[in-house]
XYZ file of C-alpha atoms in Angstrom:
658
model
C -29.004 36.549 -12.236
C -26.929 33.311 -11.187
C -25.089 33.726 -8.021
C -21.593 32.075 -7.967
C -21.387 29.633 -5.111
C -18.197 28.687 -3.478
C -17.379 24.914 -4.121
C -14.973 22.428 -2.305
C -11.469 21.632 -3.269
C -11.771 18.098 -2.270
C -14.899 15.767 -1.602
C -16.048 12.226 -1.292
C -17.503 11.147 -4.461
C -18.790 7.500 -3.776
C -18.634 4.473 -1.264
C -19.400 1.123 -2.719
C -19.312 -2.462 -1.404
C -16.914 -3.916 -3.867
C -16.700 -7.675 -2.761
C -18.596 -10.287 -0.660
C -15.245 -10.288 1.603
C -12.406 -7.885 2.205
C -11.064 -5.900 -0.632
C -7.191 -6.896 -1.167
C -6.148 -4.616 -3.787
C -7.321 -2.027 -6.398
C -6.136 0.048 -9.235
C -7.508 3.043 -11.442
C -7.102 3.237 -15.292
C -4.731 6.114 -15.975
C -6.063 7.014 -19.544
C -9.446 7.971 -18.761
C -9.726 8.293 -14.764
C -12.908 6.597 -14.772
C -12.198 2.904 -14.866
C -11.857 1.242 -11.706
C -10.726 -2.665 -10.739
C -10.952 -4.152 -7.544
C -9.512 -7.551 -6.302
C -10.859 -9.333 -3.122
C -10.309 -12.247 -0.632
C -13.141 -13.911 -2.755
C -10.747 -14.507 -5.428
C -12.555 -12.218 -8.004
C -11.496 -9.113 -9.889
C -14.454 -6.803 -10.319
C -14.571 -4.061 -12.817
C -16.395 -0.570 -12.123
C -16.987 2.809 -13.637
C -16.284 5.362 -11.165
C -19.197 7.007 -9.448
C -21.502 4.223 -10.821
C -22.869 2.064 -8.164
C -22.755 -1.331 -10.115
C -20.407 -3.866 -11.060
C -19.716 -3.924 -14.873
C -17.810 -7.185 -14.882
C -16.825 -9.795 -12.606
C -13.467 -11.977 -13.650
C -13.097 -15.375 -11.983
C -10.424 -17.846 -12.175
C -7.995 -17.087 -9.616
C -8.064 -19.711 -6.436
C -6.561 -17.450 -3.944
C -7.154 -13.827 -2.961
C -5.981 -11.359 -5.250
C -2.946 -9.334 -4.221
C -2.147 -7.035 -7.028
C -3.662 -5.395 -10.153
C -2.792 -3.297 -13.118
C -4.842 -2.094 -16.075
C -2.777 -1.353 -19.318
C -2.293 2.045 -20.875
C -5.333 1.890 -23.457
C -7.402 0.156 -20.683
C -8.096 -2.993 -22.862
C -6.407 -5.535 -20.731
C -6.189 -6.113 -17.026
C -3.591 -8.453 -15.173
C -4.368 -9.626 -11.767
C -1.679 -11.552 -9.385
C -2.717 -13.866 -6.738
C -1.556 -15.002 -3.144
C -0.309 -18.322 -4.710
C 1.795 -16.544 -7.167
C -0.314 -17.195 -10.407
C -1.003 -14.259 -12.681
C -3.975 -13.992 -15.000
C -4.349 -11.676 -18.145
C -8.009 -10.545 -19.214
C -9.071 -8.920 -22.327
C -11.925 -6.507 -21.218
C -13.317 -5.797 -24.555
C -13.409 -9.330 -25.528
C -14.699 -10.187 -21.909
C -12.631 -13.294 -21.761
C -9.311 -14.694 -20.211
C -6.139 -14.144 -22.300
C -3.386 -15.692 -20.494
C -2.361 -17.626 -17.408
C 1.274 -17.424 -16.147
C 2.901 -19.474 -13.864
C 6.183 -19.316 -12.283
C 6.216 -17.219 -8.857
C 6.652 -19.231 -5.663
C 4.809 -16.696 -3.369
C 2.315 -13.576 -3.332
C 2.422 -11.348 -6.417
C 2.939 -8.098 -4.793
C 3.284 -5.652 -7.903
C 2.551 -5.688 -11.581
C 3.002 -3.393 -14.589
C 2.296 -3.403 -18.374
C 5.040 -2.289 -20.913
C 3.891 0.833 -22.567
C 4.126 -0.435 -25.946
C 4.952 -4.329 -26.485
C 3.024 -7.050 -25.054
C 4.866 -7.651 -22.014
C 3.967 -7.525 -18.258
C 6.527 -7.393 -15.330
C 5.535 -8.904 -11.932
C 7.335 -8.569 -8.554
C 6.819 -11.135 -5.925
C 7.368 -11.853 -2.179
C 9.706 -14.493 -3.363
C 12.045 -11.479 -4.326
C 12.203 -12.105 -8.016
C 11.131 -9.957 -10.685
C 9.814 -11.738 -14.006
C 9.182 -10.322 -17.649
C 6.500 -12.194 -19.229
C 5.432 -12.112 -22.981
C 1.759 -12.252 -22.976
C 1.422 -13.362 -26.513
C 3.588 -16.300 -26.101
C 2.699 -17.194 -22.723
C 6.247 -17.313 -21.459
C 8.598 -15.907 -18.793
C 11.217 -13.877 -20.868
C 13.490 -13.056 -17.994
C 13.983 -13.062 -14.373
C 15.705 -10.315 -12.671
C 17.330 -11.202 -9.286
C 18.720 -8.559 -6.925
C 16.246 -7.717 -4.320
C 16.300 -9.483 -0.817
C 12.885 -8.950 0.219
C 9.220 -8.326 -1.363
C 9.166 -6.287 -4.570
C 6.389 -3.902 -3.709
C 6.115 -1.588 -6.980
C 7.470 -1.802 -10.551
C 7.162 0.834 -13.361
C 8.361 0.736 -16.991
C 9.935 4.141 -18.282
C 8.006 6.049 -20.695
C 10.223 4.997 -23.575
C 9.966 1.174 -22.486
C 13.636 0.579 -22.285
C 13.797 0.492 -18.250
C 12.191 -0.951 -15.561
C 12.225 0.383 -12.120
C 11.582 -1.581 -9.029
C 10.955 -0.644 -5.329
C 11.052 -3.355 -2.345
C 10.888 -3.811 1.591
C 14.713 -4.232 1.402
C 14.834 -0.113 1.302
C 16.357 0.044 -2.244
C 15.252 1.203 -5.538
C 16.784 -0.548 -8.489
C 16.824 0.351 -12.304
C 16.856 -2.495 -14.814
C 18.012 -2.461 -18.463
C 15.426 -4.524 -20.187
C 17.523 -5.171 -23.670
C 20.838 -6.071 -21.501
C 18.748 -8.020 -18.940
C 20.773 -6.527 -16.054
C 20.679 -4.023 -13.412
C 21.811 -0.364 -14.371
C 22.008 1.079 -10.657
C 20.675 0.638 -7.318
C 19.364 3.692 -5.618
C 19.995 3.551 -1.820
C 19.048 6.017 0.882
C 15.677 5.178 2.135
C 15.567 3.820 5.558
C 12.228 1.885 5.268
C 10.504 -0.367 2.946
C 9.883 1.549 -0.479
C 6.020 1.398 -1.358
C 5.881 3.167 -4.760
C 8.078 4.573 -7.592
C 7.300 6.639 -10.516
C 8.916 7.803 -13.713
C 8.702 11.424 -14.708
C 6.498 11.846 -17.860
C 9.066 13.476 -19.961
C 12.689 13.894 -18.180
C 15.121 11.432 -17.022
C 13.858 11.727 -13.208
C 12.474 9.029 -11.065
C 10.423 9.520 -7.672
C 9.983 7.211 -4.901
C 8.022 7.159 -1.924
C 8.752 5.073 1.450
C 7.371 4.095 4.554
C 10.441 5.982 6.076
C 7.997 9.068 5.395
C 10.198 10.506 2.836
C 9.888 11.115 -0.917
C 13.253 11.128 -3.093
C 13.840 12.150 -6.559
C 16.716 10.604 -8.526
C 18.528 11.928 -11.695
C 18.606 8.953 -14.199
C 21.631 10.400 -15.973
C 23.846 11.154 -13.129
C 22.449 8.430 -10.943
C 22.249 10.424 -8.028
C 19.770 12.033 -5.726
C 18.250 15.435 -6.858
C 16.354 16.031 -3.698
C 14.751 14.549 -0.427
C 11.490 15.643 1.314
C 11.567 14.464 4.754
C 9.039 16.362 6.808
C 6.098 13.951 6.581
C 4.347 12.505 9.375
C 2.860 9.339 7.796
C 4.323 6.703 5.070
C 3.993 7.807 1.458
C 1.262 5.286 -0.032
C 1.169 6.435 -3.721
C 2.846 9.039 -5.917
C 1.709 10.474 -9.203
C 3.378 13.247 -11.775
C 1.102 15.950 -13.129
C 0.706 15.028 -16.878
C 2.760 18.044 -17.901
C 5.493 17.145 -15.186
C 5.542 20.178 -13.364
C 4.891 18.614 -9.836
C 4.437 15.489 -8.137
C 1.209 14.588 -6.104
C 1.701 12.442 -3.245
C -0.954 10.575 -1.261
C -0.581 10.140 2.290
C -2.986 9.128 5.120
C -5.951 11.462 4.840
C -3.986 14.338 2.827
C -2.601 14.920 -0.587
C 0.592 16.856 -0.933
C 1.906 18.648 -3.884
C 5.662 18.876 -4.400
C 8.598 20.295 -6.349
C 12.071 18.775 -6.488
C 14.747 21.573 -7.584
C 14.752 22.686 -4.836
C 12.454 20.372 -2.717
C 9.512 22.110 -1.437
C 5.753 21.652 -0.941
C 3.499 23.698 -2.876
C 0.394 22.769 -1.397
C -1.347 20.602 1.118
C -4.935 19.403 0.832
C -6.945 17.758 3.305
C -8.758 14.551 2.139
C -10.550 12.082 4.233
C -9.494 9.011 2.279
C -7.775 7.383 4.952
C -5.253 4.888 3.370
C -5.536 5.956 -0.244
C -4.271 3.218 -2.560
C -4.164 4.636 -5.912
C -4.349 8.052 -7.966
C -5.589 8.979 -11.473
C -5.712 12.542 -13.243
C -8.369 13.507 -15.605
C -10.253 16.847 -16.729
C -7.791 18.812 -14.216
C -9.378 16.687 -11.386
C -7.433 13.780 -9.362
C -9.085 10.854 -8.409
C -8.019 9.012 -5.542
C -9.405 5.515 -4.184
C -9.059 3.773 -0.834
C -10.488 0.677 0.721
C -11.222 -0.652 4.168
C -12.578 -4.128 4.568
C -15.181 -4.740 1.813
C -15.761 -1.075 0.898
C -14.164 1.093 -1.600
C -14.337 4.789 -1.528
C -13.664 7.182 -4.296
C -12.665 11.068 -3.702
C -12.122 13.908 -6.062
C -9.634 16.829 -5.707
C -10.193 19.955 -8.081
C -6.680 20.614 -9.258
C -7.528 24.159 -10.503
C -7.500 25.025 -6.960
C -4.274 23.447 -5.957
C -0.961 25.262 -6.148
C 1.328 23.523 -8.626
C 4.304 25.847 -8.728
C 5.768 28.948 -7.167
C 7.877 29.684 -4.224
C 5.335 29.834 -1.369
C 5.520 26.990 0.765
C 2.676 24.998 2.585
C 4.189 22.703 5.320
C 7.668 22.668 4.050
C 9.894 25.625 5.249
C 13.629 25.294 5.142
C 14.725 28.916 5.895
C 13.538 32.473 5.724
C 15.030 33.179 2.292
C 12.793 32.985 -0.738
C 13.150 30.231 -3.078
C 14.105 30.263 -6.673
C 11.226 30.090 -9.097
C 11.101 26.602 -10.612
C 12.134 26.024 -13.989
C 9.110 26.025 -16.472
C 8.272 22.436 -17.804
C 9.989 21.589 -20.676
C 13.076 24.085 -20.103
C 14.815 21.414 -18.088
C 18.493 20.540 -18.808
C 17.681 16.806 -18.116
C 17.396 14.545 -21.103
C 13.845 13.698 -22.418
C 12.706 10.284 -23.394
C 12.918 9.005 -26.826
C 9.668 7.312 -27.453
C 9.417 5.036 -30.570
C 6.907 5.826 -33.201
C 5.833 2.107 -33.424
C 5.408 -0.677 -30.898
C 8.831 -1.750 -29.520
C 10.703 -4.547 -30.615
C 11.031 -7.677 -28.073
C 13.257 -6.110 -25.305
C 14.885 -9.327 -24.654
C 16.489 -10.201 -28.155
C 19.935 -10.407 -26.749
C 19.106 -12.319 -23.648
C 19.257 -16.018 -23.418
C 16.329 -17.698 -21.598
C 17.318 -18.464 -18.062
C 16.128 -22.143 -18.235
C 13.302 -24.378 -19.791
C 11.470 -23.923 -16.711
C 11.484 -20.190 -16.824
C 9.784 -20.271 -20.201
C 6.520 -21.982 -19.855
C 4.940 -23.505 -23.245
C 1.373 -23.839 -23.554
C 0.036 -26.833 -21.735
C -3.018 -28.846 -21.183
C -3.003 -27.552 -17.526
C -2.822 -23.975 -18.760
C -5.612 -24.648 -21.010
C -7.690 -26.086 -18.205
C -6.891 -23.073 -16.103
C -8.130 -20.490 -18.779
C -11.402 -22.759 -19.344
C -12.182 -22.203 -15.494
C -11.529 -18.430 -15.707
C -14.644 -16.537 -16.686
C -15.642 -12.899 -17.286
C -19.172 -12.524 -15.955
C -20.711 -9.396 -17.540
C -22.833 -7.983 -14.815
C -24.012 -4.892 -16.384
C -24.359 -5.193 -20.195
C -25.220 -1.612 -20.653
C -22.305 -0.124 -18.696
C -20.101 -2.728 -20.656
C -21.264 -1.615 -24.007
C -20.777 1.850 -22.916
C -17.137 1.792 -21.854
C -15.703 -1.376 -23.912
C -16.795 -0.650 -27.277
C -15.385 -2.630 -30.344
C -11.997 -1.846 -31.284
C -13.076 -0.709 -34.798
C -15.069 1.985 -33.239
C -14.244 5.430 -34.127
C -14.202 6.874 -30.685
C -13.787 4.868 -27.520
C -15.430 5.376 -24.108
C -14.480 6.552 -21.897
C -13.849 9.471 -22.896
C -17.118 9.960 -24.683
C -19.141 10.913 -21.102
C -15.650 11.920 -19.557
C -16.962 15.102 -18.133
C -15.669 16.727 -14.863
C -17.009 15.645 -11.783
C -19.363 18.588 -10.538
C -17.997 20.049 -7.012
C -20.424 20.484 -4.117
C -20.939 23.736 -2.572
C -18.816 24.566 0.546
C -20.538 23.672 3.757
C -19.980 27.166 5.245
C -18.211 30.568 4.267
C -14.345 29.925 4.515
C -11.279 32.348 4.350
C -8.767 29.666 3.383
C -8.776 26.823 0.897
C -11.025 23.926 2.268
C -11.033 20.360 1.896
C -13.023 17.562 3.081
C -13.524 17.813 6.823
C -13.274 14.484 8.695
C -16.885 14.539 9.554
C -19.415 11.868 9.276
C -21.728 14.281 7.286
C -19.422 14.853 4.583
C -18.629 11.040 4.322
C -22.214 10.113 4.015
C -23.334 12.885 1.573
C -22.501 12.617 -2.045
C -21.969 15.456 -4.081
C -23.458 14.418 -7.258
C -27.241 14.132 -8.248
C -28.692 10.936 -7.213
C -28.288 8.376 -9.820
C -31.620 6.701 -11.500
C -31.396 3.867 -9.111
C -32.000 5.764 -5.969
C -33.348 2.612 -4.010
C -31.051 1.194 -1.240
C -29.688 -1.307 -3.392
C -26.017 0.124 -4.203
C -24.099 -3.172 -4.105
C -22.545 -4.982 -6.906
C -24.591 -7.840 -7.973
C -22.566 -10.526 -6.604
C -24.576 -13.817 -5.705
C -22.557 -14.196 -2.443
C -22.875 -10.610 -1.202
C -24.480 -10.191 2.239
C -25.720 -7.365 4.309
C -23.207 -5.741 6.460
C -23.472 -6.563 10.034
C -21.949 -4.729 12.749
C -19.990 -7.197 14.712
C -17.120 -6.956 16.825
C -13.856 -7.203 14.711
C -11.644 -10.313 15.322
C -8.742 -7.881 14.996
C -8.731 -4.392 16.200
C -7.247 -2.092 13.532
C -4.590 0.198 14.432
C -6.056 3.185 12.979
C -9.565 3.747 14.334
C -11.751 6.666 14.807
C -13.143 5.743 18.428
C -12.029 3.714 21.449
C -12.839 0.060 21.300
C -15.667 -0.833 23.809
C -16.722 2.750 24.578
C -19.830 4.387 23.030
C -20.134 8.295 23.053
C -23.893 7.787 24.109
C -22.846 6.440 27.364
C -20.887 9.892 28.096
C -24.144 11.896 27.000
C -27.274 13.059 28.733
C -30.195 10.584 28.255
C -32.676 12.311 25.973
C -35.923 13.052 27.487
C -39.316 14.016 25.854
C -39.205 17.414 27.696
C -36.833 20.237 26.694
C -33.282 19.413 27.211
C -32.523 22.546 28.825
C -34.242 21.290 31.936
C -31.096 19.195 32.700
C -29.375 20.134 35.728
C -25.917 21.015 35.684
C -25.098 18.440 38.335
C -26.852 15.811 36.158
C -24.767 16.894 33.197
C -21.545 16.816 35.282
C -22.314 13.282 36.594
C -22.960 11.717 32.984
C -19.776 13.326 31.857
C -17.744 11.948 34.568
C -19.219 8.582 34.176
C -16.341 6.022 33.907
C -13.751 8.882 34.255
C -12.250 7.403 37.365
C -11.649 4.249 36.204
C -10.024 5.544 32.998
C -7.667 7.535 35.151
C -6.727 4.785 37.285
C -5.959 2.863 33.908
C -3.671 5.475 32.676
C -2.057 6.187 35.962
C -1.179 2.626 36.448
C 0.232 2.538 32.870
C 2.190 5.730 33.336
C 3.805 4.401 36.662
C 4.653 1.160 34.851
C 6.463 3.201 31.983
C 8.245 5.380 34.823
C 9.682 2.177 36.242
C 11.159 0.786 32.851
C 12.249 4.387 32.225
C 14.224 4.471 35.349
C 16.321 1.189 34.413
C 16.599 2.268 30.858
C 18.245 5.412 31.826
C 21.025 3.290 33.503
C 21.827 2.029 29.803
C 21.013 -1.574 30.632
C 18.682 -2.702 27.741
C 18.484 -6.280 29.040
C 17.250 -5.298 32.558
C 14.819 -2.801 31.001
C 13.213 -5.567 28.821
C 13.021 -7.585 31.896
C 11.499 -5.106 33.995
C 8.866 -4.495 31.191
C 8.103 -8.361 31.023
C 7.861 -8.455 34.892
C 5.317 -5.840 34.900
C 3.181 -8.208 32.966
C 1.478 -5.663 30.766
C 1.725 -6.069 26.974
C 1.095 -2.540 26.228
C 4.421 -1.421 28.020
C 6.116 -4.272 26.196
C 4.809 -2.964 22.888
C 5.912 0.656 23.618
C 9.533 -0.576 24.773
C 9.784 -2.618 21.510
C 8.635 0.041 19.192
C 11.774 1.935 20.505
C 14.361 -1.044 20.425
C 13.036 -2.084 16.974
C 14.332 1.294 15.643
C 17.878 0.431 16.345
C 18.967 -3.016 15.391
C 22.555 -2.641 17.181
C 20.775 -2.760 20.537
C 19.773 -6.361 19.932
C 21.847 -9.115 21.440
C 21.300 -12.866 21.859
C 20.325 -12.655 25.341
C 17.785 -10.052 24.545
C 16.060 -12.546 22.041
C 15.707 -14.959 24.868
C 13.489 -12.538 26.772
C 11.727 -11.173 23.932
C 10.707 -14.361 22.053
C 8.021 -15.600 24.540
C 6.675 -11.897 24.469
C 6.434 -11.805 20.589
C 4.633 -15.290 20.719
C 1.947 -13.483 22.823
C 1.918 -10.391 20.488
C 1.441 -12.311 17.198
C -1.808 -13.839 18.993
C -3.160 -10.559 20.080
C -6.383 -9.087 18.777
C -4.837 -5.615 18.553
C -3.423 -5.002 15.189
C -0.672 -2.722 16.489
C 0.575 -5.453 18.710
C 0.756 -7.968 15.994
C 2.518 -5.298 13.950
C 5.300 -4.768 16.512
C 5.507 -8.312 17.061
C 6.083 -8.972 13.388
C 9.029 -6.200 13.038
C 10.607 -7.610 16.147
C 10.446 -11.165 14.712
C 11.671 -10.074 11.409
C 14.368 -8.351 13.066
C 15.623 -11.378 15.033
C 15.227 -13.690 12.084
C 17.596 -11.664 9.954
C 20.332 -10.829 12.483
C 20.417 -14.044 14.670
C 18.750 -17.074 12.742
C 22.020 -17.812 10.779
C 24.076 -17.461 13.853
C 21.770 -19.877 15.986
C 21.584 -22.593 13.253
C 25.397 -22.244 12.676
C 26.186 -22.816 16.395
C 23.700 -25.624 16.763
C 25.306 -27.298 13.843
C 28.727 -26.902 14.862
C 30.552 -29.954 16.232
C 31.294 -29.909 20.128
C 34.371 -28.104 21.195
C 37.276 -29.805 22.975
C 37.784 -28.772 26.540
C 35.767 -26.267 28.684
C 34.717 -23.063 27.146
C 32.126 -21.535 29.423
C 31.251 -18.700 27.160
C 30.628 -21.105 24.173
C 28.517 -23.206 26.592
C 26.363 -20.001 27.507
C 26.039 -19.128 23.973
C 25.130 -22.551 22.869
C 22.447 -22.568 25.691
C 20.762 -19.270 24.526
C 20.771 -20.567 20.790
C 18.856 -23.843 21.841
C 16.444 -21.576 23.913
C 15.731 -19.239 20.931
C 15.655 -22.244 18.572
C 12.919 -23.984 20.728
C 11.004 -20.569 21.053
C 11.303 -19.880 17.255
C 9.912 -23.269 16.586
C 6.862 -22.697 18.602
C 6.244 -19.233 16.978
C 6.757 -20.912 13.509
C 3.530 -22.746 14.053
C 1.608 -19.544 14.665
C 3.457 -17.781 11.665
C 2.522 -20.874 9.541
C -1.330 -20.823 10.570
C -1.594 -16.744 9.863
C 0.196 -16.840 6.533
C -3.069 -17.522 5.017
C -4.445 -14.358 5.836
C -4.966 -11.559 3.151
C -3.708 -8.228 2.761
C -0.443 -6.503 4.228
C -1.088 -8.367 7.330
C -0.984 -11.624 5.719
C 2.178 -10.487 3.612
C 4.011 -9.983 6.708
C 3.313 -13.502 8.081
C 4.221 -15.139 4.701
C 7.481 -13.114 4.785
C 8.160 -14.253 8.151
C 7.136 -18.213 7.063
C 9.715 -17.930 4.296
C 12.351 -16.726 6.490
C 11.580 -19.523 8.984
C 11.670 -22.151 6.453
C 15.152 -23.213 7.609
C 13.635 -24.395 10.891
C 11.115 -26.901 9.221
């Protein structure tokens, strides 16, 4: 008789080396949950089947790193946006380039396909949103309103609206037919990373770096609820297909939310790090994340996840029991009207912005498209997944069966998720594929074996201290039994380096106490002065992280002290230092650069004005320091990923200095 074995709620499915250089973006196909596309600094877009080790197809043509990707609803087309602002659309079934779309002046940060028509929306670091007609190769309309990079775009299920989320802390809703903004939702206090429409109701969800998830009513244009208790930024969100709950991806966890009233139904710990995209298939949630050149996929068994009810996991508002949520389908909110045929051109009543906005086919575009290729790396997988359109049943989902869950590591009494241990990470729960040899790399010619070298930039999120090895703190392994180790020897090994670490931490604690004593007097300038005088960048970073949270604390004389420190931070090898420097510089540029340029451009005053002379001196000093920093920013604006995006945004803000 078969014995029932307890299985895991969440587990790691696979880890692959997706590109020869760093991965910069990735996306899952939402229909099958089995199609994965990755974009890299090598300017390629690689297509994969989830849980298969080999790359199916490699798409070339872009000349700068891929910053954004999107797959259309029926998984036949893929669009990729690059660092230079160019957009390319490929037909996956025909394995060829379909269109090259040019018009944006900076990074493409977000893309989305229209659910019915042949339209693509793109959002950029240049703050513009553009709607493209893929068939006619032209820009149909440009939507202007955001003041910073547009991070996410989503078409409504009925195809009539477009929602946009941006770094300017706002969510905007656009009417495609009228070509204008319908409403701006404000309330987030940090960059908005994701936005998602409810599959049926007039409801919108948004997730932000301010660590909140907000739900918006699209009839009354007001906030329905806000979930605020999270510890890390919201990275991605996805409604359950029946609309009963919202899944939110955070650093190493999945949370399940309801919105009327706001509550957290369940929390599942998943060791996926910074998850980048989610998809649902066969009552399983697939999550994917990337770090450097590797991409990892994870599975959460939704049959073991609480999706409704009044029992909270993590979110407790008071001792009163919550009202049972309204069952799906019985909501009083309006339902989307979906057209039975493909939608008509959504911009029929809108005049084109200008001749330059609509690009007609040109010899330059044709040349671009000839240079773009779709290299089929794995013909068998290609034929299996991208069958001809006249086929009766398309795959996936012919072999689209649920991924088998691995057994629990040990008996448990509560719902178990993937523990953050190396053993779980290395072990894949599925039977080994036919190619069980060590070659589990995509067949890219320029791929090289991974070499463990010291990183040029030390990441902010890391699992072990830099420069310390655990083996240094453990007793040396002898051939004899380790039980012979004397207590004194073990203690001396454990204490090795302990006193040095204590001295370092004591010194830092003393420095922070010094700054804190000045801070308590209420003199911000002297506090920063004392931190700079200590000559320890870690203390400066700690102080700036606090000052950055309240823009009203900043004054012009503070800028003169901080700017030389920012110059050092931007060149630091520590990612957290660079991030703090970028945040402070952005704040200074937004608040003080217009003032500095106006004062420097103003004619000299008549008579003696001591206050004005002091202000002019400070402005000249700041201007000189900003000019020095602008060279560093310009050099680093070619970096990839969010790090590079921050420098490119700063470069745009500093354009007035050139």
